[in-house]
Short mmCIF file of C-alpha atoms in Angstrom, two decimals:
data_model
loop_
_atom_site.label_atom_id
_atom_site.label_comp_id
_atom_site.label_asym_id
_atom_site.label_seq_id
_atom_site.Cartn_x
_atom_site.Cartn_y
_atom_site.Cartn_z
CA MET A 10 37.78 -22.78 47.08
CA PRO A 11 36.65 -21.42 43.68
CA HIS A 12 36.34 -17.68 43.16
CA LYS A 13 37.20 -16.96 46.80
CA LYS A 14 37.87 -13.27 46.18
CA ILE A 15 34.49 -12.74 44.46
CA ALA A 16 32.69 -14.70 47.17
CA LEU A 17 34.37 -12.71 49.95
CA GLN A 18 33.39 -9.42 48.31
CA LEU A 19 29.79 -10.62 47.93
CA ILE A 20 29.50 -11.82 51.52
CA GLU A 21 30.95 -8.56 52.84
CA GLU A 22 28.31 -6.69 50.85
CA THR A 23 25.68 -9.06 52.24
CA LEU A 24 26.70 -8.39 55.84
CA LYS A 25 26.82 -4.66 55.20
CA GLU A 26 23.27 -4.80 53.79
CA LEU A 27 22.03 -6.86 56.76
CA GLU A 28 23.68 -4.61 59.36
CA SER A 29 22.44 -1.36 57.85
CA PRO A 30 19.14 -0.04 59.31
CA LYS A 31 18.15 0.95 55.76
CA GLY A 32 19.52 -2.17 54.09
CA SER A 33 17.30 -4.20 51.78
CA LEU A 34 16.68 -7.71 53.07
CA LEU A 35 15.74 -8.84 49.54
CA SER A 36 19.07 -7.60 48.18
CA ALA A 37 20.93 -9.25 51.05
CA ILE A 38 19.26 -12.64 50.47
CA GLN A 39 19.99 -12.44 46.74
CA LYS A 40 23.67 -11.69 47.41
CA LEU A 41 23.83 -14.45 50.00
CA GLN A 42 22.40 -16.88 47.44
CA ARG A 43 24.96 -15.80 44.81
CA THR A 44 27.75 -16.27 47.36
CA ALA A 45 26.49 -19.74 48.30
CA ASP A 46 26.33 -20.63 44.61
CA THR A 47 29.89 -19.36 44.09
CA ILE A 48 31.31 -21.53 46.88
CA ASN A 49 29.03 -24.49 46.09
CA ASP A 50 27.20 -24.39 49.42
CA ASP A 51 23.90 -26.01 48.39
CA ASP A 52 22.30 -25.90 51.84
CA LYS A 53 22.55 -22.11 52.13
CA LYS A 54 21.63 -21.68 48.48
CA ILE A 55 18.39 -23.62 49.01
CA TRP A 56 17.58 -21.69 52.22
CA CYS A 57 17.85 -18.46 50.23
CA ALA A 58 15.64 -19.89 47.48
CA ILE A 59 12.96 -20.63 50.08
CA GLN A 60 13.08 -17.02 51.36
CA LEU A 61 12.81 -15.82 47.77
CA GLY A 62 9.59 -17.81 47.34
CA ASP A 63 10.86 -20.56 45.00
CA GLU A 64 7.77 -22.77 44.50
CA LYS A 65 9.91 -25.84 43.98
CA TYR A 66 10.46 -25.74 47.74
CA THR A 67 7.67 -23.60 49.18
CA ARG A 68 4.85 -25.73 47.73
CA LEU A 69 5.92 -28.88 49.58
CA LEU A 70 6.85 -26.93 52.72
CA THR A 71 3.40 -25.34 52.75
CA GLU A 72 1.76 -28.76 52.37
CA PHE A 73 3.83 -30.10 55.27
CA LEU A 74 2.98 -27.07 57.40
CA ILE A 75 -0.76 -27.50 56.73
CA PHE A 76 -0.48 -31.18 57.68
CA LEU A 77 1.21 -30.28 60.98
CA GLN A 78 -1.41 -27.63 61.75
CA GLU A 79 -4.26 -30.02 61.08
CA ASN A 80 -2.77 -32.54 63.49
CA LYS A 81 -1.61 -30.24 66.28
CA ASP A 82 -4.51 -31.13 68.58
CA GLY A 83 -3.96 -34.86 68.44
CA LYS A 84 -2.41 -37.49 66.21
CA LYS A 85 -4.62 -39.46 63.89
CA SER A 86 -4.03 -43.17 63.40
CA ASP A 87 -2.11 -42.66 60.15
CA TYR A 88 -0.15 -39.63 61.40
CA ASP A 89 3.27 -41.28 61.54
CA ASP A 90 3.02 -42.72 58.04
CA LYS A 91 1.91 -39.41 56.52
CA PHE A 92 4.58 -37.55 58.47
CA LYS A 93 7.28 -39.79 57.01
CA ILE A 94 5.89 -39.31 53.49
CA HIS A 95 6.11 -35.53 53.82
CA VAL A 96 9.67 -35.68 55.18
CA LYS A 97 10.69 -38.04 52.38
CA LYS A 98 9.31 -35.70 49.72
CA LEU A 99 11.21 -32.78 51.24
CA LEU A 100 14.41 -34.80 51.40
CA GLU A 101 14.07 -35.79 47.73
CA ILE A 102 14.34 -32.13 46.69
CA GLY A 103 17.25 -31.47 49.05
CA LEU A 104 15.40 -30.05 52.08
CA LYS A 105 16.79 -30.96 55.50
CA VAL A 106 15.23 -30.53 58.91
CA LYS A 107 16.80 -27.80 61.11
CA ILE A 108 18.57 -26.42 58.03
CA HIS A 109 15.74 -25.57 55.64
CA TYR A 110 12.76 -25.94 57.96
CA SER A 111 12.32 -25.97 61.71
CA ASN A 112 9.72 -25.28 64.38
CA GLU A 113 11.08 -21.75 64.73
CA GLU A 114 10.80 -21.01 61.01
CA PHE A 115 7.35 -22.61 60.78
CA LYS A 116 6.20 -20.28 63.57
CA PHE A 117 6.76 -17.29 61.29
CA LYS A 118 5.87 -18.91 57.97
CA SER A 119 2.57 -20.25 59.31
CA ASN A 120 1.32 -16.73 60.03
CA GLU A 121 -0.50 -15.51 56.90
CA GLY A 122 -0.61 -12.02 58.38
CA GLY A 123 3.19 -12.10 58.43
CA GLY A 124 3.57 -13.02 54.75
CA GLY A 125 3.92 -16.79 54.96
CA TYR A 126 6.14 -18.31 52.27
CA ASN A 127 5.90 -15.29 49.95
CA ASN A 128 9.04 -13.75 48.47
CA ILE A 129 10.85 -11.77 51.15
CA GLY A 130 10.85 -8.74 48.86
CA PHE A 131 7.05 -8.87 48.72
CA ILE A 132 6.93 -9.07 52.52
CA GLU A 133 9.27 -6.06 52.80
CA GLU A 134 7.03 -4.06 50.46
CA LYS A 135 3.88 -4.90 52.44
CA TYR A 136 5.54 -3.90 55.70
CA ALA A 137 6.87 -0.63 54.26
CA GLY A 138 3.41 0.15 52.86
CA LEU A 139 1.74 -0.28 56.26
CA VAL A 140 4.40 1.86 57.95
CA ARG A 141 3.93 4.63 55.37
CA SER A 142 0.16 4.42 55.75
CA LYS A 143 0.51 4.47 59.54
CA ILE A 144 -1.96 1.62 59.96
CA GLY A 145 -1.54 -1.60 61.91
CA ASN A 146 -3.02 -3.86 59.22
CA ASN A 147 -4.87 -3.96 55.92
CA ARG A 148 -7.02 -6.94 57.01
CA THR A 149 -4.67 -9.32 55.25
CA TYR A 150 -1.21 -8.40 56.50
CA TYR A 151 -0.32 -7.14 59.98
CA GLN A 152 2.54 -4.75 60.58
CA ASP A 153 3.66 -6.45 63.79
CA SER A 154 3.59 -9.95 62.23
CA LEU A 155 5.45 -8.77 59.13
CA SER A 156 8.05 -7.06 61.32
CA ARG A 157 8.65 -10.21 63.38
CA HIS A 158 8.95 -12.32 60.22
CA LEU A 159 11.45 -9.91 58.65
CA SER A 160 13.47 -9.76 61.88
CA TYR A 161 13.69 -13.56 62.00
CA VAL A 162 14.84 -13.84 58.38
CA ARG A 163 17.37 -11.02 58.85
CA LYS A 164 18.77 -12.71 61.95
CA LYS A 165 19.02 -16.11 60.23
CA ALA A 166 20.57 -14.59 57.09
CA HIS A 167 23.16 -12.79 59.22
CA GLU A 168 24.01 -16.06 60.95
CA LEU A 169 24.49 -17.88 57.63
CA ALA A 170 26.42 -14.98 56.07
CA SER A 171 28.73 -14.86 59.10
CA GLN A 172 29.43 -18.56 58.73
CA ILE A 173 30.48 -18.05 55.12
CA TYR A 174 32.53 -14.98 56.01
CA ASN A 175 34.37 -16.92 58.72
CA GLN A 176 34.97 -19.77 56.29
CA LEU A 177 36.42 -17.47 53.63
CA LYS A 178 38.27 -14.97 55.78
CA PHE A 179 39.76 -16.75 58.75
CA SER A 180 43.18 -18.30 58.46
CA GLY A 181 43.94 -18.93 62.12
CA THR A 182 45.76 -15.67 62.87
CA VAL A 183 45.18 -13.75 66.09
CA SER A 184 43.52 -10.94 64.12
CA ASN A 185 41.07 -13.29 62.48
CA CYS A 186 40.38 -15.12 65.75
CA PHE A 187 39.22 -11.83 67.22
CA ASP A 188 36.80 -11.53 64.31
CA VAL A 189 35.28 -14.83 65.45
CA LEU A 190 34.56 -13.27 68.85
CA LYS A 191 33.36 -10.02 67.27
CA ASN A 192 30.87 -11.73 64.97
CA ALA A 193 29.53 -13.89 67.80
CA VAL A 194 29.06 -10.86 70.07
CA ASP A 195 27.50 -8.79 67.26
CA ASP A 196 24.99 -11.55 66.46
CA LYS A 197 23.90 -12.11 70.06
CA LEU A 198 23.74 -8.40 70.83
CA LEU A 199 21.62 -7.75 67.72
CA ASP A 200 19.08 -10.20 69.13
CA LEU A 201 19.09 -8.58 72.57
CA ASN A 202 19.31 -4.88 71.73
CA PRO A 203 19.90 -3.71 68.12
CA VAL A 204 20.67 -0.12 69.20
CA ILE A 205 23.50 -1.16 71.52
CA ALA A 206 24.76 -3.68 68.96
CA GLU A 207 24.96 -0.95 66.31
CA GLN A 208 26.89 1.30 68.72
CA LEU A 209 29.48 -1.41 69.28
CA MET A 210 29.85 -2.11 65.56
CA LEU A 211 30.26 1.62 64.86
CA ALA A 212 32.97 1.84 67.54
CA PHE A 213 34.86 -0.98 65.81
CA LYS A 214 34.43 0.75 62.46
CA ALA A 215 35.78 4.00 63.93
CA ILE A 216 39.11 2.48 65.00
CA SER A 217 39.65 1.37 61.40
CA SER A 218 39.66 5.03 60.35
CA ASP A 219 42.78 7.17 59.94
CA LYS A 220 41.11 10.15 61.60
CA GLU A 221 42.04 10.86 65.21
CA GLU A 222 38.64 12.36 66.04
CA GLU A 223 36.99 9.05 65.11
CA TRP A 224 39.26 7.20 67.54
CA SER A 225 38.08 9.54 70.27
CA GLN A 226 34.48 8.98 69.20
CA ALA A 227 34.98 5.21 69.44
CA LEU A 228 35.91 5.57 73.11
CA THR A 229 32.91 7.77 73.82
CA THR A 230 30.70 5.22 72.08
CA CYS A 231 32.12 2.38 74.20
CA ARG A 232 31.32 4.28 77.37
CA ARG A 233 27.76 5.06 76.25
CA LEU A 234 27.29 1.45 75.22
CA LEU A 235 28.25 0.16 78.65
CA GLU A 236 26.02 2.77 80.27
CA GLY A 237 23.16 1.52 78.10
CA LEU A 238 23.81 -2.09 79.08
CA ALA A 239 23.91 -1.10 82.74
CA ASP A 240 20.53 0.63 82.37
CA GLU A 241 19.08 -2.56 80.87
CA LEU A 242 20.66 -5.07 83.25
CA TYR A 243 20.78 -3.24 86.59
CA PRO A 244 18.70 -0.03 86.70
CA ALA A 245 20.00 2.82 88.87
CA SER A 246 19.08 2.74 92.55
CA LYS A 247 19.58 5.00 95.56
CA GLU A 248 20.38 1.94 97.66
CA LYS A 249 24.01 0.78 97.74
CA PHE A 250 25.06 -2.69 96.65
CA ASN A 251 27.76 -4.27 98.83
CA GLY A 252 28.94 -0.81 99.80
CA ARG A 253 29.05 0.51 96.23
CA ALA A 254 26.85 3.33 94.95
CA VAL A 255 24.66 2.17 92.05
CA GLY A 256 23.16 5.49 90.95
CA GLN A 257 22.73 6.67 87.37
CA GLY A 258 26.37 7.73 87.01
CA GLN A 259 27.86 4.54 88.48
CA TYR A 260 27.42 2.32 85.41
CA VAL A 261 30.53 0.25 86.24
CA ASN A 262 29.20 -0.52 89.72
CA ARG A 263 25.83 -1.49 88.28
CA LEU A 264 27.38 -3.93 85.79
CA TRP A 265 29.49 -5.25 88.67
CA ALA A 266 26.31 -5.73 90.74
CA PHE A 267 24.58 -7.52 87.86
CA MET A 268 27.45 -9.99 87.51
CA ASP A 269 27.56 -10.52 91.26
CA GLY A 270 23.95 -11.65 91.12
CA VAL A 271 24.09 -14.01 88.14
CA ILE A 272 27.53 -15.66 88.26
CA GLN A 273 27.59 -18.71 90.51
CA SER A 274 31.32 -19.47 90.52
CA GLU A 275 33.22 -17.18 92.88
CA SER A 276 36.42 -17.36 90.82
CA ASN A 277 34.55 -16.52 87.59
CA LYS A 278 32.71 -13.76 89.42
CA ASP A 279 35.93 -12.16 90.64
CA LEU A 280 37.54 -12.31 87.18
CA ALA A 281 34.50 -10.85 85.42
CA LYS A 282 34.08 -8.02 87.93
CA ALA A 283 37.80 -7.21 87.78
CA HIS A 284 37.52 -6.88 84.00
CA ILE A 285 34.54 -4.54 84.37
CA ASP A 286 36.44 -2.43 86.93
CA PHE A 287 39.50 -2.22 84.67
CA LEU A 288 37.57 -1.20 81.57
CA GLY A 289 35.49 1.35 83.47
CA SER A 290 38.59 2.99 84.94
CA TRP A 291 40.28 2.94 81.54
CA LEU A 292 37.36 4.62 79.76
CA ASP A 293 36.95 7.21 82.53
CA LYS A 294 40.63 8.14 82.31
CA VAL A 295 40.60 8.49 78.54
CA ASN A 296 37.29 10.37 78.66
CA LYS A 297 38.83 12.97 80.99
CA LEU A 298 41.80 13.38 78.67
CA THR A 299 39.62 13.91 75.60
CA ASN A 300 37.39 16.38 77.45
CA LYS A 301 40.51 18.42 78.26
CA GLY A 302 41.58 18.32 74.62
CA VAL A 303 44.62 16.13 75.33
CA HIS A 304 44.56 14.34 71.98
CA ALA A 305 48.27 13.54 72.05
CA GLU A 306 47.55 11.00 74.79
CA LEU A 307 44.89 9.32 72.67
CA ASP A 308 46.56 7.39 69.88
CA ARG A 309 45.06 4.65 67.79
CA ILE A 310 46.43 1.83 69.94
CA GLU A 311 44.63 3.23 73.00
CA ALA A 312 41.37 3.33 71.06
CA VAL A 313 41.83 -0.18 69.66
CA LYS A 314 42.56 -1.61 73.12
CA SER A 315 39.45 0.03 74.56
CA VAL A 316 37.20 -1.32 71.81
CA PHE A 317 38.72 -4.81 72.09
CA HIS A 318 38.30 -4.79 75.87
CA THR A 319 34.69 -3.66 75.43
CA TYR A 320 34.01 -6.64 73.16
CA LEU A 321 35.53 -8.97 75.76
CA VAL A 322 33.45 -7.48 78.57
CA VAL A 323 30.26 -7.63 76.51
CA ALA A 324 31.06 -11.26 75.67
CA ASP A 325 31.21 -11.95 79.43
CA LEU A 326 27.89 -10.17 79.98
CA LEU A 327 26.20 -12.06 77.14
CA GLU A 328 27.42 -15.35 78.54
CA TYR A 329 25.78 -14.71 81.89
CA MET A 330 22.64 -12.95 80.68
CA SER A 331 20.94 -16.30 80.13
CA ASN A 332 21.06 -16.83 83.91
CA THR A 333 18.78 -13.86 84.61
CA LYS A 334 15.21 -13.06 83.72
CA THR A 335 16.21 -9.55 82.72
CA SER A 336 15.34 -9.01 79.06
CA VAL A 337 16.77 -6.40 76.72
CA SER A 338 14.89 -7.66 73.69
CA LYS A 339 11.66 -5.80 74.44
CA PRO A 340 11.46 -2.07 73.71
CA ASP A 341 10.88 0.35 76.59
CA ILE A 342 7.43 1.93 76.44
CA ASN A 343 8.93 5.10 77.92
CA LYS A 344 11.09 5.46 74.81
CA ALA A 345 8.64 4.24 72.16
CA THR A 346 7.63 6.58 69.34
CA LEU A 347 4.04 7.30 68.31
CA ASP A 348 4.40 5.02 65.29
CA GLU A 349 5.81 2.18 67.40
CA LEU A 350 3.00 2.45 69.96
CA GLU A 351 0.38 2.48 67.21
CA ALA A 352 1.86 -0.40 65.22
CA LEU A 353 3.03 -2.75 68.00
CA LEU A 354 -0.12 -2.38 70.09
CA ASN A 355 -2.49 -2.20 67.09
CA ILE A 356 -4.19 0.91 68.52
CA ASN A 357 -5.36 4.08 66.81
CA ARG A 358 -3.40 7.31 66.66
CA THR A 359 -5.55 9.03 69.27
CA ILE A 360 -4.84 6.45 71.98
CA ALA A 361 -1.13 6.44 71.08
CA LYS A 362 -1.07 10.22 71.56
CA GLU A 363 -2.77 9.88 74.96
CA ILE A 364 -0.06 7.42 76.04
CA VAL A 365 2.66 9.90 75.06
CA LYS A 366 0.85 12.75 76.84
CA ALA A 367 0.58 10.66 80.00
CA ARG A 368 4.25 9.75 79.74
CA VAL A 369 5.27 13.40 79.53
CA ARG A 370 2.86 14.43 82.28
CA GLU A 371 3.84 11.70 84.76
CA GLY A 372 7.51 11.37 83.82
CA LYS A 373 7.30 7.59 83.57
CA LEU A 374 4.53 5.11 82.78
CA ASP A 375 3.35 2.26 84.98
CA LEU A 376 0.30 -0.03 84.91
CA ASP A 377 -1.83 2.23 87.09
CA ILE A 378 -1.19 5.24 84.84
CA LEU A 379 -1.90 3.20 81.71
CA LYS A 380 -5.17 1.88 83.17
CA SER A 381 -6.36 5.45 83.65
CA ILE A 382 -5.91 6.38 79.97
CA LYS A 383 -9.16 6.52 78.05
CA GLY A 384 -9.35 3.82 75.37
CA ILE A 385 -6.99 1.35 77.07
CA GLY A 386 -8.85 -1.77 78.16
CA ALA A 387 -7.77 -5.12 79.54
CA LYS A 388 -6.74 -6.48 76.12
CA THR A 389 -4.54 -3.49 75.26
CA LEU A 390 -3.05 -3.53 78.75
CA SER A 391 -2.17 -7.20 78.30
CA ASN A 392 -0.58 -6.41 74.92
CA ILE A 393 1.47 -3.62 76.50
CA GLN A 394 2.87 -6.01 79.11
CA GLU A 395 3.71 -8.57 76.41
CA VAL A 396 5.29 -6.18 73.90
CA PHE A 397 6.98 -3.54 76.06
CA VAL A 398 9.18 -3.32 79.11
CA LEU A 399 7.48 -1.58 82.03
#
């Protein structure tokens, strides 16, 4: 593969940009395009060009999108023929269905308030401007729509960048095979809960350090991460589950209870729960040692094993999450900031403040409390239920 070293450096920079909360999506797409060009991957190179607003591709894609929108309520007699003509034109310039355009991508590109087929850098600027101005929209672009569009492109770019990284980096060794698992878990967890995903990635980064205090921090992070997952998947309860306490402090038991409810196979259930029990006991033991200042017991191998086991456990959880209706993708309204309430619900600052005041006053929000807040009507209440976890 030509210029493998340069390509690997570029793709590592791309992933770093995509995984950083302050990373520039425009810069990441540009680096991804340069990497694709270096390794002669035309499909990914064209996808990047589309995100960068290259009219060679976006003009025909926009025409096709308009055609689909005009015919969404019923096919006209010449629909099939015109459909084939559009697809043929796209194919002639190298565009392939499910690679360069799909129903999912059209969903975001068709929304003019989300930026459409404009350059992703332009879309980033519009979103940042609305955030700075603390307004939901400027009558042309909407903060929520822009945010969803950017999140989709970031997710897709990370998926493509990870594919290239795997292609360049992996050579079949055990170490590299673990990276396959790590990247898969990171990608899925970023979709479900970016905060928890970042914690796990930081824990992995910490065990690469030569500083002993960072190894200790990695273990603490793993514990907090599992506690966070337990809060999302099986909230604390005063009632016992199969004889086990599932209160706030019993995060291992709560993950165990979650798996008991969603795994159908008894043998798989027993294996998964045993792994949870083992990791929980391991982290509790090491946590006690670090709290007592017993750093001699905590060497790098201990930290590495804990982080690796955490990835394996999270991989199990992610595999079975699809079997439950529990969602960790929506933000919790009880943790939302003023800016998030204002932007995601498209309400004014005054109403957002009243929501926060009610949250502090009552301890936790529910539908009845929200209904009583002045300025919140049926439409806003419906938006709250759609956007936030209650």
